[in-house]
């Protein structure tokens, strides 16, 4: 496991979202079958994700990150105070909000999804790949009830000679990413292990790989 160590979470509280950088809450008002409706929506960026397999050592390369949304929904956290007069004197383990994920990133610049995906692989895991190395798995829709954003899912095989940096994300963007490895023989168990919180796209990518490659050496 490599990457910068995440300290505990302190002084956590909740409040209204002001001047959002990455999402935009809004509402759609419409009439269907003569009934007027209002639907709450969130505009968010499309994204890319990459399933990375080190064929030399037969391991999958994933990342672990702290996700505030997962943290806030952890039963161990409970109800955080809403707009307290002073930041609360609380402290929690980051483990309550850590997730196991594919290398991923948002599409926030004028580049093709495969180009952004290749850049994210290097930033987060330290493996230097080009967009021509990537295999397209699928493009699917996330958050069908709220955002309807797209995710472009790719697969890439790497070896240790392509490991040119430590990875761990961009410090200047405040990223704290742990690079972790899952042995090939443990991938199915990992996929269904509910104690390791993971997005559905990660599970789908793992099952795609098992369906296509598990019988081959």
Short mmCIF file of C-alpha atoms in Angstrom, two decimals:
data_model
loop_
_atom_site.label_atom_id
_atom_site.label_comp_id
_atom_site.label_asym_id
_atom_site.label_seq_id
_atom_site.Cartn_x
_atom_site.Cartn_y
_atom_site.Cartn_z
CA UNK A 1 0.00 0.00 0.00
CA UNK A 2 1.39 3.41 -0.93
CA UNK A 3 0.19 6.98 -0.75
CA UNK A 4 -0.07 9.70 1.90
CA UNK A 5 -1.50 8.56 5.22
CA UNK A 6 -4.86 10.08 6.08
CA UNK A 7 -5.19 11.47 9.61
CA UNK A 8 -8.41 11.36 11.60
CA UNK A 9 -11.44 13.53 10.83
CA UNK A 10 -11.96 16.32 13.36
CA UNK A 11 -14.47 19.13 13.95
CA UNK A 12 -17.02 17.70 11.50
CA UNK A 13 -20.35 19.45 10.96
CA UNK A 14 -22.94 20.00 8.25
CA UNK A 15 -24.27 23.12 6.56
CA UNK A 16 -25.82 24.43 3.34
CA UNK A 17 -23.82 24.23 0.11
CA UNK A 18 -22.62 27.63 -1.10
CA UNK A 19 -20.70 28.38 -4.31
CA UNK A 20 -20.39 24.73 -5.42
CA UNK A 21 -17.42 23.86 -7.63
CA UNK A 22 -18.39 20.47 -9.04
CA UNK A 23 -22.17 20.09 -8.76
CA UNK A 24 -25.21 22.30 -9.29
CA UNK A 25 -28.50 21.48 -7.53
CA UNK A 26 -31.59 22.42 -9.53
CA UNK A 27 -35.16 21.32 -10.17
CA UNK A 28 -37.12 20.19 -13.22
CA UNK A 29 -40.80 21.09 -13.27
CA UNK A 30 -43.04 19.21 -15.71
CA UNK A 31 -46.45 17.72 -16.31
CA UNK A 32 -46.96 14.01 -16.93
CA UNK A 33 -50.38 12.39 -17.39
CA UNK A 34 -51.97 15.64 -16.27
CA UNK A 35 -50.03 15.71 -13.00
CA UNK A 36 -47.65 18.57 -12.23
CA UNK A 37 -44.37 17.39 -10.75
CA UNK A 38 -41.12 18.83 -9.41
CA UNK A 39 -38.00 16.66 -9.54
CA UNK A 40 -34.86 17.49 -7.56
CA UNK A 41 -31.71 17.14 -9.67
CA UNK A 42 -27.96 17.63 -9.48
CA UNK A 43 -25.84 18.61 -12.48
CA UNK A 44 -22.45 16.93 -12.24
CA UNK A 45 -19.50 16.15 -14.50
CA UNK A 46 -19.24 12.99 -16.53
CA UNK A 47 -16.33 10.81 -15.44
CA UNK A 48 -13.86 8.09 -16.36
CA UNK A 49 -12.73 4.99 -14.46
CA UNK A 50 -10.01 2.43 -15.20
CA UNK A 51 -9.63 -1.18 -14.11
CA UNK A 52 -5.86 -1.70 -13.85
CA UNK A 53 -4.31 -5.17 -13.91
CA UNK A 54 -0.61 -5.77 -13.32
CA UNK A 55 -0.07 -8.87 -15.44
CA UNK A 56 3.50 -9.32 -14.19
CA UNK A 57 2.46 -9.83 -10.57
CA UNK A 58 -1.17 -10.83 -11.25
CA UNK A 59 -2.77 -8.17 -9.07
CA UNK A 60 -5.45 -5.54 -9.61
CA UNK A 61 -4.44 -2.00 -8.75
CA UNK A 62 -7.13 -0.04 -6.92
CA UNK A 63 -7.26 3.12 -4.83
CA UNK A 64 -8.66 3.84 -1.39
CA UNK A 65 -10.05 7.28 -0.66
CA UNK A 66 -11.95 9.08 2.05
CA UNK A 67 -15.45 9.91 0.80
CA UNK A 68 -17.44 12.37 2.94
CA UNK A 69 -20.78 11.09 1.58
CA UNK A 70 -19.95 7.57 2.77
CA UNK A 71 -18.67 8.94 6.08
CA UNK A 72 -21.89 10.91 6.73
CA UNK A 73 -23.98 7.80 6.09
CA UNK A 74 -21.96 5.58 8.44
CA UNK A 75 -24.01 4.45 11.46
CA UNK A 76 -20.89 4.86 13.58
CA UNK A 77 -20.81 8.60 12.80
CA UNK A 78 -24.43 9.27 13.73
CA UNK A 79 -25.98 12.70 13.22
CA UNK A 80 -23.47 15.48 12.70
CA UNK A 81 -24.57 18.91 13.99
CA UNK A 82 -26.12 21.33 11.51
CA UNK A 83 -24.54 24.78 11.40
CA UNK A 84 -23.33 24.84 15.00
CA UNK A 85 -22.27 28.16 16.52
CA UNK A 86 -18.78 26.72 16.97
CA UNK A 87 -17.11 23.72 15.26
CA UNK A 88 -17.79 20.67 17.43
CA UNK A 89 -15.02 18.97 19.35
CA UNK A 90 -15.40 15.59 17.67
CA UNK A 91 -12.97 13.15 16.08
CA UNK A 92 -13.52 10.09 13.89
CA UNK A 93 -11.43 7.50 12.12
CA UNK A 94 -11.11 8.03 8.37
CA UNK A 95 -11.88 4.31 8.02
CA UNK A 96 -15.56 5.19 8.48
CA UNK A 97 -15.52 6.91 5.09
CA UNK A 98 -12.94 4.98 3.09
CA UNK A 99 -13.90 3.28 -0.15
CA UNK A 100 -12.18 0.83 -2.49
CA UNK A 101 -12.37 2.19 -6.02
CA UNK A 102 -11.07 2.02 -9.54
CA UNK A 103 -8.70 4.75 -10.60
CA UNK A 104 -11.10 7.48 -11.72
CA UNK A 105 -11.62 11.17 -12.38
CA UNK A 106 -14.10 13.71 -13.66
CA UNK A 107 -14.16 15.06 -17.20
CA UNK A 108 -13.57 18.72 -16.44
CA UNK A 109 -11.43 19.75 -19.40
CA UNK A 110 -11.65 19.63 -23.18
CA UNK A 111 -9.99 16.25 -23.72
CA UNK A 112 -11.27 12.86 -24.82
CA UNK A 113 -12.32 10.40 -22.08
CA UNK A 114 -9.46 8.01 -22.90
CA UNK A 115 -6.90 10.80 -22.68
CA UNK A 116 -8.21 11.87 -19.27
CA UNK A 117 -8.30 8.24 -18.14
CA UNK A 118 -4.63 7.70 -19.04
CA UNK A 119 -3.67 10.85 -17.12
CA UNK A 120 -5.63 9.70 -14.06
CA UNK A 121 -3.84 6.34 -14.06
CA UNK A 122 -0.50 8.12 -13.73
CA UNK A 123 -1.67 10.70 -11.18
CA UNK A 124 -3.34 8.20 -8.89
CA UNK A 125 -1.24 5.04 -9.26
CA UNK A 126 2.06 6.09 -10.86
CA UNK A 127 1.74 3.79 -13.90
CA UNK A 128 2.55 5.57 -17.17
CA UNK A 129 0.15 4.45 -19.90
CA UNK A 130 -1.12 6.02 -23.11
CA UNK A 131 -4.70 6.22 -24.28
CA UNK A 132 -3.91 3.65 -26.98
CA UNK A 133 -3.18 1.13 -24.20
CA UNK A 134 -6.75 1.37 -22.90
CA UNK A 135 -9.56 -1.04 -23.78
CA UNK A 136 -13.08 0.36 -23.64
CA UNK A 137 -15.38 -1.69 -21.41
CA UNK A 138 -18.57 0.37 -21.51
CA UNK A 139 -20.16 3.76 -21.00
CA UNK A 140 -23.05 3.77 -18.54
CA UNK A 141 -25.28 6.21 -16.69
CA UNK A 142 -24.83 7.03 -13.00
CA UNK A 143 -27.34 8.59 -10.63
CA UNK A 144 -30.36 7.96 -12.84
CA UNK A 145 -32.64 9.57 -10.24
CA UNK A 146 -30.55 12.66 -9.61
CA UNK A 147 -27.77 13.48 -12.10
CA UNK A 148 -27.88 11.15 -15.11
CA UNK A 149 -24.14 11.66 -15.60
CA UNK A 150 -22.09 9.29 -17.75
CA UNK A 151 -19.08 7.21 -16.76
CA UNK A 152 -16.65 5.89 -19.35
CA UNK A 153 -15.11 2.63 -18.12
CA UNK A 154 -11.76 1.33 -19.40
CA UNK A 155 -9.35 -1.55 -18.79
CA UNK A 156 -5.56 -1.50 -19.00
CA UNK A 157 -2.82 -4.04 -18.40
CA UNK A 158 0.44 -2.82 -16.86
CA UNK A 159 3.72 -4.21 -15.54
CA UNK A 160 6.27 -2.97 -13.05
CA UNK A 161 8.39 -1.29 -15.73
CA UNK A 162 5.56 1.23 -16.23
CA UNK A 163 5.59 2.23 -12.57
CA UNK A 164 7.36 5.60 -12.86
CA UNK A 165 5.95 7.41 -9.83
CA UNK A 166 4.43 6.74 -6.42
CA UNK A 167 0.95 7.91 -7.32
CA UNK A 168 -1.39 9.04 -4.58
CA UNK A 169 -3.14 11.85 -6.44
CA UNK A 170 -2.34 15.56 -6.71
CA UNK A 171 -1.25 17.18 -3.47
CA UNK A 172 -2.20 20.62 -4.74
CA UNK A 173 -5.79 19.43 -5.11
CA UNK A 174 -5.84 18.01 -1.60
CA UNK A 175 -6.05 14.40 -2.76
CA UNK A 176 -5.15 11.65 -0.28
CA UNK A 177 -5.15 8.37 -2.16
CA UNK A 178 -3.83 5.00 -1.04
CA UNK A 179 -2.82 2.63 -3.83
CA UNK A 180 -3.79 -0.95 -2.97
CA UNK A 181 -3.52 -4.30 -4.75
CA UNK A 182 -5.95 -7.21 -4.93
CA UNK A 183 -4.47 -10.59 -5.96
CA UNK A 184 -6.07 -12.14 -9.01
CA UNK A 185 -7.27 -15.17 -7.05
CA UNK A 186 -9.15 -12.98 -4.56
CA UNK A 187 -11.03 -10.74 -6.98
CA UNK A 188 -14.40 -12.49 -6.82
CA UNK A 189 -14.33 -12.65 -3.02
CA UNK A 190 -13.37 -8.97 -2.93
CA UNK A 191 -16.19 -8.03 -5.30
CA UNK A 192 -18.87 -9.46 -3.01
CA UNK A 193 -17.23 -8.48 0.28
CA UNK A 194 -19.68 -5.96 1.74
CA UNK A 195 -17.21 -4.89 4.42
CA UNK A 196 -15.11 -3.25 1.70
CA UNK A 197 -17.25 -0.35 0.48
CA UNK A 198 -17.02 0.06 -3.27
CA UNK A 199 -19.00 1.68 -6.12
CA UNK A 200 -21.15 -0.49 -8.36
CA UNK A 201 -18.94 0.44 -11.33
CA UNK A 202 -15.97 -1.19 -9.59
CA UNK A 203 -17.99 -4.37 -9.04
CA UNK A 204 -19.16 -4.34 -12.67
CA UNK A 205 -15.59 -3.97 -13.95
CA UNK A 206 -14.40 -6.88 -11.80
CA UNK A 207 -17.19 -9.13 -13.04
CA UNK A 208 -16.46 -8.06 -16.63
CA UNK A 209 -12.84 -9.16 -16.14
CA UNK A 210 -13.84 -12.48 -14.56
CA UNK A 211 -16.23 -13.19 -17.42
CA UNK A 212 -13.61 -12.42 -20.05
CA UNK A 213 -10.26 -13.43 -18.56
CA UNK A 214 -10.65 -15.68 -15.51
CA UNK A 215 -10.20 -18.93 -17.49
CA UNK A 216 -7.04 -17.66 -19.20
CA UNK A 217 -3.63 -17.62 -17.57
#
